[in-house]
Coordinates of C-alpha atoms in Angstrom, one line a residue:
M793 CA -6.8 -0.4 22.8
Q794 CA -4.9 2.5 24.5
R795 CA -1.2 2.1 25.9
T796 CA 1.2 4.4 27.5
L797 CA 4.4 5.1 25.6
P798 CA 7.5 4.4 27.4
E799 CA 8.8 7.9 26.9
D800 CA 5.6 9.1 28.8
Q801 CA 4.4 11.2 26.2
G802 CA 0.5 10.5 26.8
R803 CA -1.9 8.1 25.5
V804 CA -1.8 6.3 22.1
Q805 CA -5.4 5.3 21.0
H806 CA -4.5 3.4 17.7
G807 CA -1.9 0.8 16.5
P808 CA 0.4 -1.6 17.6
P809 CA 3.9 -0.6 19.6
P810 CA 6.4 0.5 17.6
P811 CA 8.6 -2.0 15.4
P812 CA 11.4 -3.5 17.1
P813 CA 15.2 -3.1 16.2
G814 CA 15.8 -5.0 13.4
L815 CA 19.1 -5.9 11.7
P816 CA 22.0 -3.4 11.5
V817 CA 21.8 -1.0 8.4
L818 CA 23.6 -2.3 5.5
P819 CA 26.5 -0.4 5.0
E820 CA 25.9 0.0 1.4
L821 CA 22.6 1.6 1.8
A822 CA 24.0 4.1 4.7
E823 CA 26.6 5.2 2.1
A824 CA 23.6 5.7 -0.5
L825 CA 22.1 7.9 2.1
A826 CA 25.2 9.7 3.3
D827 CA 25.9 10.5 -0.5
A828 CA 22.7 12.4 -0.9
A829 CA 22.7 13.9 2.5
D830 CA 23.3 17.2 1.1
L831 CA 20.5 17.3 -1.4
T832 CA 18.1 20.1 -0.5
R833 CA 15.6 19.7 -3.1
V834 CA 12.0 18.9 -2.7
D835 CA 10.5 15.9 -4.5
P836 CA 7.2 16.4 -5.7
P837 CA 4.1 14.5 -4.1
G838 CA 3.8 11.0 -5.6
G839 CA 7.9 11.0 -6.0
G840 CA 10.6 12.3 -8.3
T841 CA 11.3 10.9 -11.5
E842 CA 14.3 8.6 -10.4
I843 CA 12.7 6.8 -7.6
R844 CA 9.6 6.1 -9.9
D845 CA 11.6 4.8 -12.8
A846 CA 13.4 2.6 -10.2
A847 CA 10.1 1.4 -8.8
A848 CA 9.0 0.5 -12.3
A849 CA 11.9 -1.5 -13.2
H850 CA 12.0 -3.3 -9.9
W851 CA 8.4 -4.7 -10.6
H852 CA 9.2 -5.4 -14.2
R853 CA 11.7 -7.8 -12.8
R854 CA 8.9 -9.5 -10.6
S855 CA 6.9 -10.1 -13.7
L856 CA 4.5 -7.0 -13.2
P857 CA 4.7 -4.6 -16.1
V858 CA 4.5 -0.9 -15.1
E859 CA 5.4 2.3 -16.3
A860 CA 6.9 5.1 -14.3
H861 CA 3.9 7.3 -14.8
E862 CA 1.8 4.7 -13.0
V863 CA 4.0 4.7 -9.9
V864 CA 3.4 6.6 -6.7
A865 CA 5.8 7.4 -3.9
A866 CA 5.2 8.4 -0.3
P867 CA 6.9 8.5 3.0
G868 CA 5.6 5.0 4.0
A869 CA 2.6 2.8 3.4
P870 CA 0.1 4.7 6.0
P871 CA 0.0 7.9 4.3
L872 CA 0.0 6.4 0.6
L873 CA -3.0 3.9 1.7
F874 CA -4.7 6.8 3.4
A875 CA -4.5 9.0 0.2
L876 CA -5.7 6.0 -1.7
M877 CA -8.6 5.5 0.5
A878 CA -9.6 9.3 0.4
A879 CA -9.1 9.0 -3.7
I880 CA -11.3 6.1 -4.1
G881 CA -14.1 6.7 -1.2
G882 CA -16.8 4.7 -0.1
D883 CA -16.7 1.8 2.7
V884 CA -13.7 -0.3 3.0
L885 CA -13.6 -4.1 3.3
L886 CA -10.9 -5.7 5.2
P887 CA -9.8 -9.3 6.1
R888 CA -10.0 -10.3 9.7
P889 CA -7.2 -10.2 11.0
C890 CA -5.6 -7.7 9.0
P891 CA -2.5 -5.1 9.7
A892 CA -3.2 -3.1 12.9
W893 CA -3.0 0.3 11.0
W894 CA -5.6 -0.3 8.5
A895 CA -8.9 0.2 10.3
P896 CA -7.7 3.5 12.1
Q897 CA -7.1 4.9 8.5
V898 CA -10.7 4.8 7.7
R899 CA -11.9 5.9 10.9
L900 CA -9.8 9.0 10.4
L901 CA -11.3 9.7 7.1
G902 CA -14.5 10.3 9.0
G903 CA -17.8 11.1 7.6
A904 CA -20.0 8.3 6.5
R905 CA -17.2 5.7 5.9
A906 CA -16.8 2.7 7.6
A907 CA -14.6 -0.4 7.7
Y908 CA -16.1 -3.8 7.5
H909 CA -14.0 -7.0 8.6
V910 CA -14.5 -10.2 6.6
P911 CA -13.3 -13.6 8.2
T912 CA -10.2 -15.4 6.1
P913 CA -10.2 -18.9 4.9
A914 CA -8.7 -21.6 7.1
E915 CA -5.7 -22.0 5.0
C916 CA -4.4 -18.5 4.9
G917 CA -4.8 -14.9 6.0
G918 CA -4.4 -11.7 4.4
V919 CA -7.3 -12.1 2.2
P920 CA -11.4 -12.7 3.2
D921 CA -13.0 -15.8 2.2
P922 CA -14.7 -15.2 -1.4
Y923 CA -18.2 -16.5 -0.3
A924 CA -18.1 -14.2 3.1
L925 CA -17.0 -11.3 1.2
L926 CA -20.3 -11.8 -1.2
E927 CA -22.2 -11.9 1.8
T928 CA -20.8 -9.0 3.7
V929 CA -21.1 -6.7 0.5
R930 CA -24.6 -7.7 0.0
R931 CA -25.4 -7.0 3.8
V932 CA -23.6 -3.5 3.8
R933 CA -25.5 -2.6 0.8
A934 CA -29.0 -3.5 2.2
E935 CA -27.9 -1.5 5.5
G936 CA -27.4 1.5 3.3
G937 CA -23.6 1.4 3.2
A938 CA -21.6 1.9 0.2
P939 CA -18.6 -0.6 -0.2
R940 CA -16.0 0.5 -2.6
L941 CA -12.6 -1.0 -1.8
L942 CA -11.0 -4.3 -0.6
V943 CA -7.9 -4.3 0.7
L944 CA -5.7 -7.4 0.7
S945 CA -2.4 -8.4 2.7
V946 CA -0.5 -11.0 0.4
P947 CA 2.0 -12.0 2.1
D948 CA 0.1 -11.2 5.1
D949 CA 0.7 -9.3 8.2
P950 CA -0.1 -10.3 10.9
T951 CA -0.5 -13.9 10.1
A952 CA 2.8 -14.2 8.2
T953 CA 1.2 -16.4 5.5
V954 CA 0.8 -16.5 1.8
A955 CA -2.5 -16.8 0.1
P956 CA -2.3 -19.4 -2.8
P957 CA -2.8 -17.9 -6.3
E958 CA -6.2 -19.5 -6.6
V959 CA -7.5 -18.1 -3.4
V960 CA -6.3 -14.9 -4.3
H961 CA -8.1 -15.2 -7.9
Q962 CA -11.4 -16.1 -6.1
V963 CA -11.1 -13.0 -3.8
C964 CA -10.5 -10.8 -6.7
E965 CA -12.8 -12.1 -8.9
A966 CA -15.8 -11.8 -6.4
A967 CA -14.6 -8.2 -5.5
L968 CA -14.5 -7.2 -8.9
A969 CA -18.0 -8.8 -9.8
E970 CA -19.4 -6.6 -7.0
G971 CA -17.9 -3.3 -8.4
L972 CA -15.1 -3.1 -5.7
F973 CA -11.5 -1.7 -6.4
V974 CA -8.6 -3.6 -5.0
V975 CA -5.6 -2.5 -3.1
S976 CA -2.9 -5.2 -2.9
D977 CA -0.2 -4.7 0.1
E978 CA 2.6 -6.7 -1.0
T979 CA 5.2 -5.1 1.6
W980 CA 6.4 -8.5 2.6
R981 CA 7.1 -10.3 -1.0
D982 CA 10.7 -10.2 -0.6
T983 CA 10.4 -12.0 2.9
L984 CA 8.9 -15.5 1.4
H985 CA 10.3 -18.8 2.7
R986 CA 12.2 -20.4 -0.2
P987 CA 10.3 -18.9 -2.8
T988 CA 9.7 -21.3 -5.9
R989 CA 9.5 -18.4 -8.4
T990 CA 12.2 -16.3 -9.6
P991 CA 12.5 -12.7 -10.7
V992 CA 11.7 -12.4 -14.5
H993 CA 14.1 -9.7 -15.9
R994 CA 11.6 -9.0 -19.1
P995 CA 7.9 -7.4 -19.1
A996 CA 5.2 -9.9 -19.2
P997 CA 2.2 -9.0 -21.8
R998 CA -0.6 -7.2 -19.9
P999 CA -3.8 -9.8 -19.8
S1000 CA -7.1 -8.4 -21.0
H1001 CA -9.8 -8.6 -18.3
R1002 CA -13.5 -7.7 -18.5
P1003 CA -14.3 -4.6 -16.5
P1004 CA -16.2 -5.4 -12.8
H1005 CA -19.8 -5.3 -12.9
H1006 CA -21.4 -2.2 -10.9
G1007 CA -24.4 -3.2 -9.0
T1008 CA -25.8 -6.4 -7.4
T1009 CA -28.3 -7.9 -9.5
G1010 CA -28.3 -11.7 -9.6
R1011 CA -25.8 -13.8 -7.9
T1012 CA -22.2 -13.5 -8.3
V1013 CA -20.8 -16.9 -9.7
L1014 CA -17.3 -17.7 -8.6
S1015 CA -15.3 -19.7 -11.2
P1016 CA -13.3 -22.7 -10.8
R1017 CA -9.7 -22.0 -8.8
P1018 CA -7.1 -22.5 -11.6
G1019 CA -4.7 -24.6 -9.7
P1020 CA -3.9 -26.7 -6.8
G1021 CA -2.7 -25.0 -3.3
T1022 CA 0.6 -25.2 -1.9
P1023 CA 0.6 -27.6 1.1
T1024 CA 2.6 -26.1 4.1
G1025 CA 3.5 -27.4 7.3
P1026 CA 6.4 -27.5 9.9
T1027 CA 9.0 -30.1 9.2
G1028 CA 10.8 -29.9 12.6
P1029 CA 11.8 -27.2 15.2
G1030 CA 13.2 -24.1 13.3
T1031 CA 12.7 -25.7 9.7
P1032 CA 10.8 -23.8 7.3
P1033 CA 8.3 -25.9 5.1
L1034 CA 8.9 -27.3 1.7
P1035 CA 8.6 -26.5 -1.2
G1036 CA 7.7 -23.0 0.0
P1037 CA 5.0 -20.9 -0.8
V1038 CA 3.9 -19.5 -4.5
F1039 CA 3.1 -16.0 -4.9
L1040 CA 1.1 -14.4 -7.5
S1041 CA 0.4 -10.7 -7.5
A1042 CA -3.4 -9.8 -8.0
A1043 CA -2.3 -7.1 -10.2
E1044 CA -0.9 -9.9 -12.5
M1045 CA -4.4 -11.3 -12.7
F1046 CA -6.3 -8.1 -12.9
P1047 CA -3.9 -5.5 -13.9
D1048 CA -6.7 -3.0 -14.6
H1049 CA -8.4 -3.3 -11.1
V1050 CA -5.6 -3.6 -8.7
V1051 CA -3.2 -1.1 -6.9
V1052 CA -0.1 -2.6 -5.6
L1053 CA 1.1 -1.1 -2.3
S1054 CA 4.8 -2.0 -0.8
D1055 CA 6.5 -0.3 1.9
L1056 CA 10.1 -0.6 1.3
A1057 CA 10.7 -0.8 5.1
G1058 CA 9.2 -4.3 5.0
A1059 CA 12.3 -6.1 3.5
L1060 CA 14.6 -3.7 1.5
V1061 CA 15.4 -0.8 3.9
P1062 CA 15.5 -0.5 7.8
T1063 CA 12.1 0.0 9.4
T1064 CA 12.8 3.3 10.4
W1065 CA 13.5 4.4 6.8
R1066 CA 9.7 4.9 5.9
V1067 CA 9.4 4.8 1.9
A1068 CA 6.7 3.1 0.2
V1069 CA 5.2 3.0 -3.6
A1070 CA 2.0 2.2 -5.4
R1071 CA 1.6 0.7 -8.9
L1072 CA -1.9 2.1 -10.3
P1073 CA -3.6 0.7 -13.1
D1074 CA -2.6 2.1 -16.8
T1075 CA -6.3 3.1 -17.5
A1076 CA -8.2 6.1 -17.5
Y1077 CA -9.8 5.4 -14.1
G1078 CA -6.0 4.7 -13.0
S1079 CA -5.0 8.2 -14.4
A1080 CA -7.8 10.1 -12.7
L1081 CA -7.2 8.1 -9.3
R1082 CA -3.6 8.9 -9.2
A1083 CA -4.3 12.7 -10.0
R1084 CA -6.5 12.6 -6.7
V1085 CA -3.9 10.5 -4.7
L1086 CA -1.4 13.3 -5.8
D1087 CA -3.9 15.9 -4.3
A1088 CA -4.3 14.2 -1.1
L1089 CA -0.5 13.7 -0.8
A1090 CA 0.0 17.3 -1.5
A1091 CA -2.4 18.6 1.1
L1092 CA -1.0 16.1 3.7
G1093 CA 2.7 17.2 2.9
A1094 CA 3.6 13.7 2.3
T1095 CA 6.8 13.7 0.2
V1096 CA 10.0 11.7 0.7
P1097 CA 12.9 13.6 1.6
A1098 CA 15.3 13.7 -1.1
P1099 CA 18.3 11.7 0.7
L1100 CA 15.9 9.2 1.6
A1101 CA 14.5 8.9 -1.9
A1102 CA 18.1 8.1 -3.3
A1103 CA 18.7 5.3 -0.6
A1104 CA 15.2 4.1 -1.7
T1105 CA 16.0 4.4 -5.3
Y1106 CA 19.4 2.3 -4.8
A1107 CA 17.4 -0.4 -3.1
L1108 CA 14.9 -0.6 -5.6
G1109 CA 17.7 -1.3 -8.0
D1110 CA 17.9 -4.6 -6.6
P1111 CA 21.9 -4.3 -6.0
E1112 CA 23.6 -7.3 -5.1
P1113 CA 24.5 -6.6 -1.3
V1114 CA 20.5 -5.4 -1.0
V1115 CA 19.4 -8.8 -2.5
T1116 CA 21.7 -10.9 -0.5
R1117 CA 20.7 -9.2 2.8
A1118 CA 17.3 -9.5 1.9
R1119 CA 17.5 -13.2 1.1
A1120 CA 19.7 -13.9 4.4
A1121 CA 17.1 -11.9 6.5
A1122 CA 14.1 -14.0 5.0
A1123 CA 16.0 -17.2 5.8
L1124 CA 17.0 -16.2 9.3
H1125 CA 13.5 -15.2 10.3
A1126 CA 12.0 -18.3 8.8
R1127 CA 14.1 -20.7 11.2
V1128 CA 13.2 -18.6 14.0
Q1129 CA 9.6 -18.2 13.0
H1130 CA 9.4 -22.0 12.8
A1131 CA 11.1 -22.6 16.3
V1132 CA 8.7 -20.1 17.7
L1133 CA 5.8 -22.3 16.0
H1134 CA 7.3 -25.3 17.5
E1135 CA 7.3 -23.7 21.2
V1136 CA 3.5 -22.5 20.6
L1137 CA 2.4 -25.9 19.6
A1138 CA 4.3 -27.6 22.4
A1139 CA 2.6 -25.5 24.9
G1140 CA -0.9 -26.5 23.4
A1141 CA -1.5 -23.2 21.8
L1142 CA -2.4 -22.9 17.9
A1143 CA -0.8 -20.9 14.8
R1144 CA -0.9 -21.2 11.1
P1145 CA 2.6 -22.3 9.8
P1146 CA 4.3 -19.1 8.6
T1147 CA 5.4 -18.8 5.0
A1148 CA 6.7 -15.1 5.0
G1149 CA 7.4 -11.9 7.0
R1150 CA 8.7 -11.8 10.5
H1151 CA 5.8 -12.7 13.0
L1152 CA 3.7 -15.5 14.1
Y1153 CA 0.2 -15.0 14.8
A1154 CA -0.6 -17.5 17.7
D1155 CA -4.0 -18.6 19.2
L1156 CA -3.8 -18.9 22.9
D1157 CA -7.4 -19.9 23.5
P1158 CA -6.6 -23.3 24.4
L1159 CA -4.5 -22.1 27.4
R1160 CA -7.5 -19.7 28.5
D1161 CA -7.6 -21.4 31.8
G1162 CA -4.2 -21.0 32.6
L1163 CA -4.6 -17.5 31.6
A1164 CA -7.7 -16.8 33.5
A1165 CA -5.8 -18.0 36.8
R1166 CA -3.4 -15.0 35.9
G1167 CA -6.3 -12.5 35.3
V1168 CA -6.2 -12.7 31.5
S1169 CA -9.8 -13.1 30.0
D1170 CA -9.3 -11.1 26.7
S1171 CA -6.9 -9.9 24.3
M1172 CA -6.1 -6.5 25.9
E1173 CA -5.2 -8.3 28.9
L1174 CA -3.3 -11.0 27.2
E1175 CA -1.3 -8.3 25.5
E1176 CA -0.3 -6.6 28.7
Y1177 CA 0.7 -9.9 30.4
L1178 CA 2.8 -11.3 27.7
S1179 CA 4.4 -8.0 26.8
G1180 CA 5.2 -8.0 30.6
R1181 CA 6.4 -11.4 31.0
L1182 CA 8.4 -11.4 27.9
G1183 CA 9.9 -8.0 28.3
T1184 CA 9.0 -7.2 24.5
P1185 CA 5.9 -5.8 22.9
V1186 CA 3.3 -8.6 21.9
P1187 CA 0.1 -6.8 20.7
G1188 CA -3.2 -8.7 21.2
G1189 CA -5.6 -10.0 18.3
H1190 CA -7.9 -6.8 19.1
R1191 CA -5.4 -4.5 17.2
F1192 CA -5.8 -6.7 14.1
G1193 CA -9.4 -6.7 14.2
D1194 CA -10.1 -10.1 15.7
P1195 CA -12.8 -9.9 18.5
L1196 CA -11.6 -8.6 21.9
S1197 CA -12.8 -12.2 23.5
A1198 CA -10.4 -13.9 21.3
L1199 CA -6.9 -14.9 23.1
R1200 CA -4.5 -14.0 19.9
V1201 CA -1.5 -12.3 19.8
R1202 CA 1.3 -11.6 17.4
I1203 CA 4.7 -12.8 18.1
S1204 CA 7.9 -10.9 16.4
T1205 CA 10.8 -12.9 15.7
A1206 CA 13.1 -9.5 15.6
P1207 CA 13.5 -9.2 19.5
L1208 CA 14.8 -12.9 19.6
L1209 CA 17.7 -12.1 17.3
G1210 CA 19.7 -10.3 20.1
A1211 CA 19.6 -7.5 22.3
T1212 CA 22.5 -5.7 20.6
P1213 CA 23.4 -4.8 17.0
E1214 CA 26.4 -7.3 17.4
E1215 CA 24.2 -10.0 18.5
R1216 CA 21.7 -9.4 15.8
M1217 CA 24.6 -9.5 13.2
E1218 CA 26.0 -12.8 14.6
S1219 CA 22.3 -14.5 14.1
L1220 CA 22.4 -13.1 10.6
S1221 CA 25.8 -14.9 9.7
A1222 CA 25.7 -18.1 11.9
E1223 CA 25.3 -21.3 10.1
E1224 CA 23.1 -22.5 12.9
P1225 CA 21.6 -19.4 14.6
L1226 CA 19.3 -21.3 16.6
E1227 CA 22.3 -22.8 18.8
L1228 CA 23.6 -19.1 19.4
P1229 CA 23.4 -18.6 23.3
H1230 CA 21.6 -15.5 23.1
L1231 CA 18.7 -16.9 20.4
E1232 CA 18.4 -20.3 22.4
Q1233 CA 18.1 -18.4 25.7
A1234 CA 15.3 -16.0 24.2
L1235 CA 13.7 -19.1 22.6
N1236 CA 13.7 -21.0 26.2
H1237 CA 12.6 -18.0 27.9
L1238 CA 9.2 -17.6 25.3
G1239 CA 8.6 -21.5 25.5
T1240 CA 8.6 -21.2 29.6
A1241 CA 6.4 -18.4 29.3
L1242 CA 4.0 -20.4 27.5
A1243 CA 4.6 -23.7 28.9
E1244 CA 3.7 -22.4 32.5
L1245 CA -0.1 -21.6 31.2
G1246 CA -0.7 -25.1 30.3

C-alpha cells in the first residue's frame, strides 16, 4: 500500500492520496479567517468556548440536543478519532469498506489492539451487517480479543451511500447489546442528495434507553426494524434518485451510547481547513471519556489554531452563504456522481447508486479479463493503472479494507469539475453543468478509459 509522493518526499505506507482540489474558498469564509488572522491566543485542548457553543447550536438545529460541555474540537477528524480510540480502549470493529484512515489509526495505537472489518449489507455501506457484527464479536472474544468500539460512517465514505435509519438502529442495537461503544462519523451529513428532512430549530427531548449488556451470555435478539427502507436508483444519466435518502443520527436513537464525529472539511469549509468536532454523551461515562480524550489531545498537541477556530465558528453558525454553498455543492456533486455511475454501468462494471458524499465506489470485477490483459490483477495494480490512465488519483479498494484481490476503486467527482478555480466555479453556477465542455470532456475521458476494458 505504499506510494511515492509527487514531491519525491519518500514513501507513504498508509492512507489514500491527498484530497483533490475542491471548489474555491467561499469569500465570507476567507473574510472570517482573515479577520482573525492576528489572534495569538492558544485555544485549550478540546476547543474554546466559542467553537463548542457554535457546534452545540449547529447540532440543535439538526434535531440532536447537545450542550457545549459535551463538545470536543480538534484539528481534523484523524487526531480526534485517534484520541477517542485511545480513551475507549480495546479492539475496534469497522465496516468493510470504510474510510482509508481508520484502520491505520488502530495500528498506530499499538499494543494488543486490533481492527476487525465486518461486511456491510447489500443495500448500503458505512455500517456492518448486524448479524455479521454479532458473529465477529463472538469470534474475536473466543480468540481472546476484547472488542470495545464500533465505528460507523453514515453517510458513508467511500461508498457514498446513506444507511437507512432501520439498518442503523439494528446495528447499534446489536453493538450495545454486546457491550460495544459506538462512534458515528457524520462528516458528510450536509452532502445528502435532496434530503427529505429539514433542520429543526428547537431541541428534541432526549429519549431514554437501557444501558448496553456487558458480556455475551445468551444470544442477542435483534428487534424488528422500525420502518421501511428508502429505495434508491438512478433515474437517468446525471440525475440523482428520488425521493432521496433519509438520514437519522445514531445518537438520536441511542444518545447515551454514541459519539458523533464530524469533520467540517467534508462539506462546510475547504478540505485543507482541518477542524473537527465531536459530541459526547451527557452521562457519567461520557464525562470520564471526555476527560481522557482531552488528555490525549493535549499529549498530541492537537489544538485548533485560533484563526481557524474563528472561521469554523462562523461556518457552524449556518450563515446563509455557507448553507447556500453547501446545498449548491451537494447538488452539483450529486449530478456528477450519477453521471459517473452511468459511465461505470455502461462499461459493464458495478456500483451502488450514490446518495451522498463526493465519490463513487466502483467494482470492476466484471472487467477482470480486460484488466488482466493490461497486467492488472489486484486493487493495487488497478489503482496504479487507473491513476495513470485518468491522470488523477484513483485509490484502490485495499485502502478501504476490501480484499486485495477485489478490483474496486473509489472515483472522486472533484477532479471532474475543472482543472482551474474558474472552471470549478463555472461548474457550480451552471444550470446544466454536465453540458460544460470541460466537464463533458472529463466524463468522456472516464467513459473511454472504462469502455476499453470491456
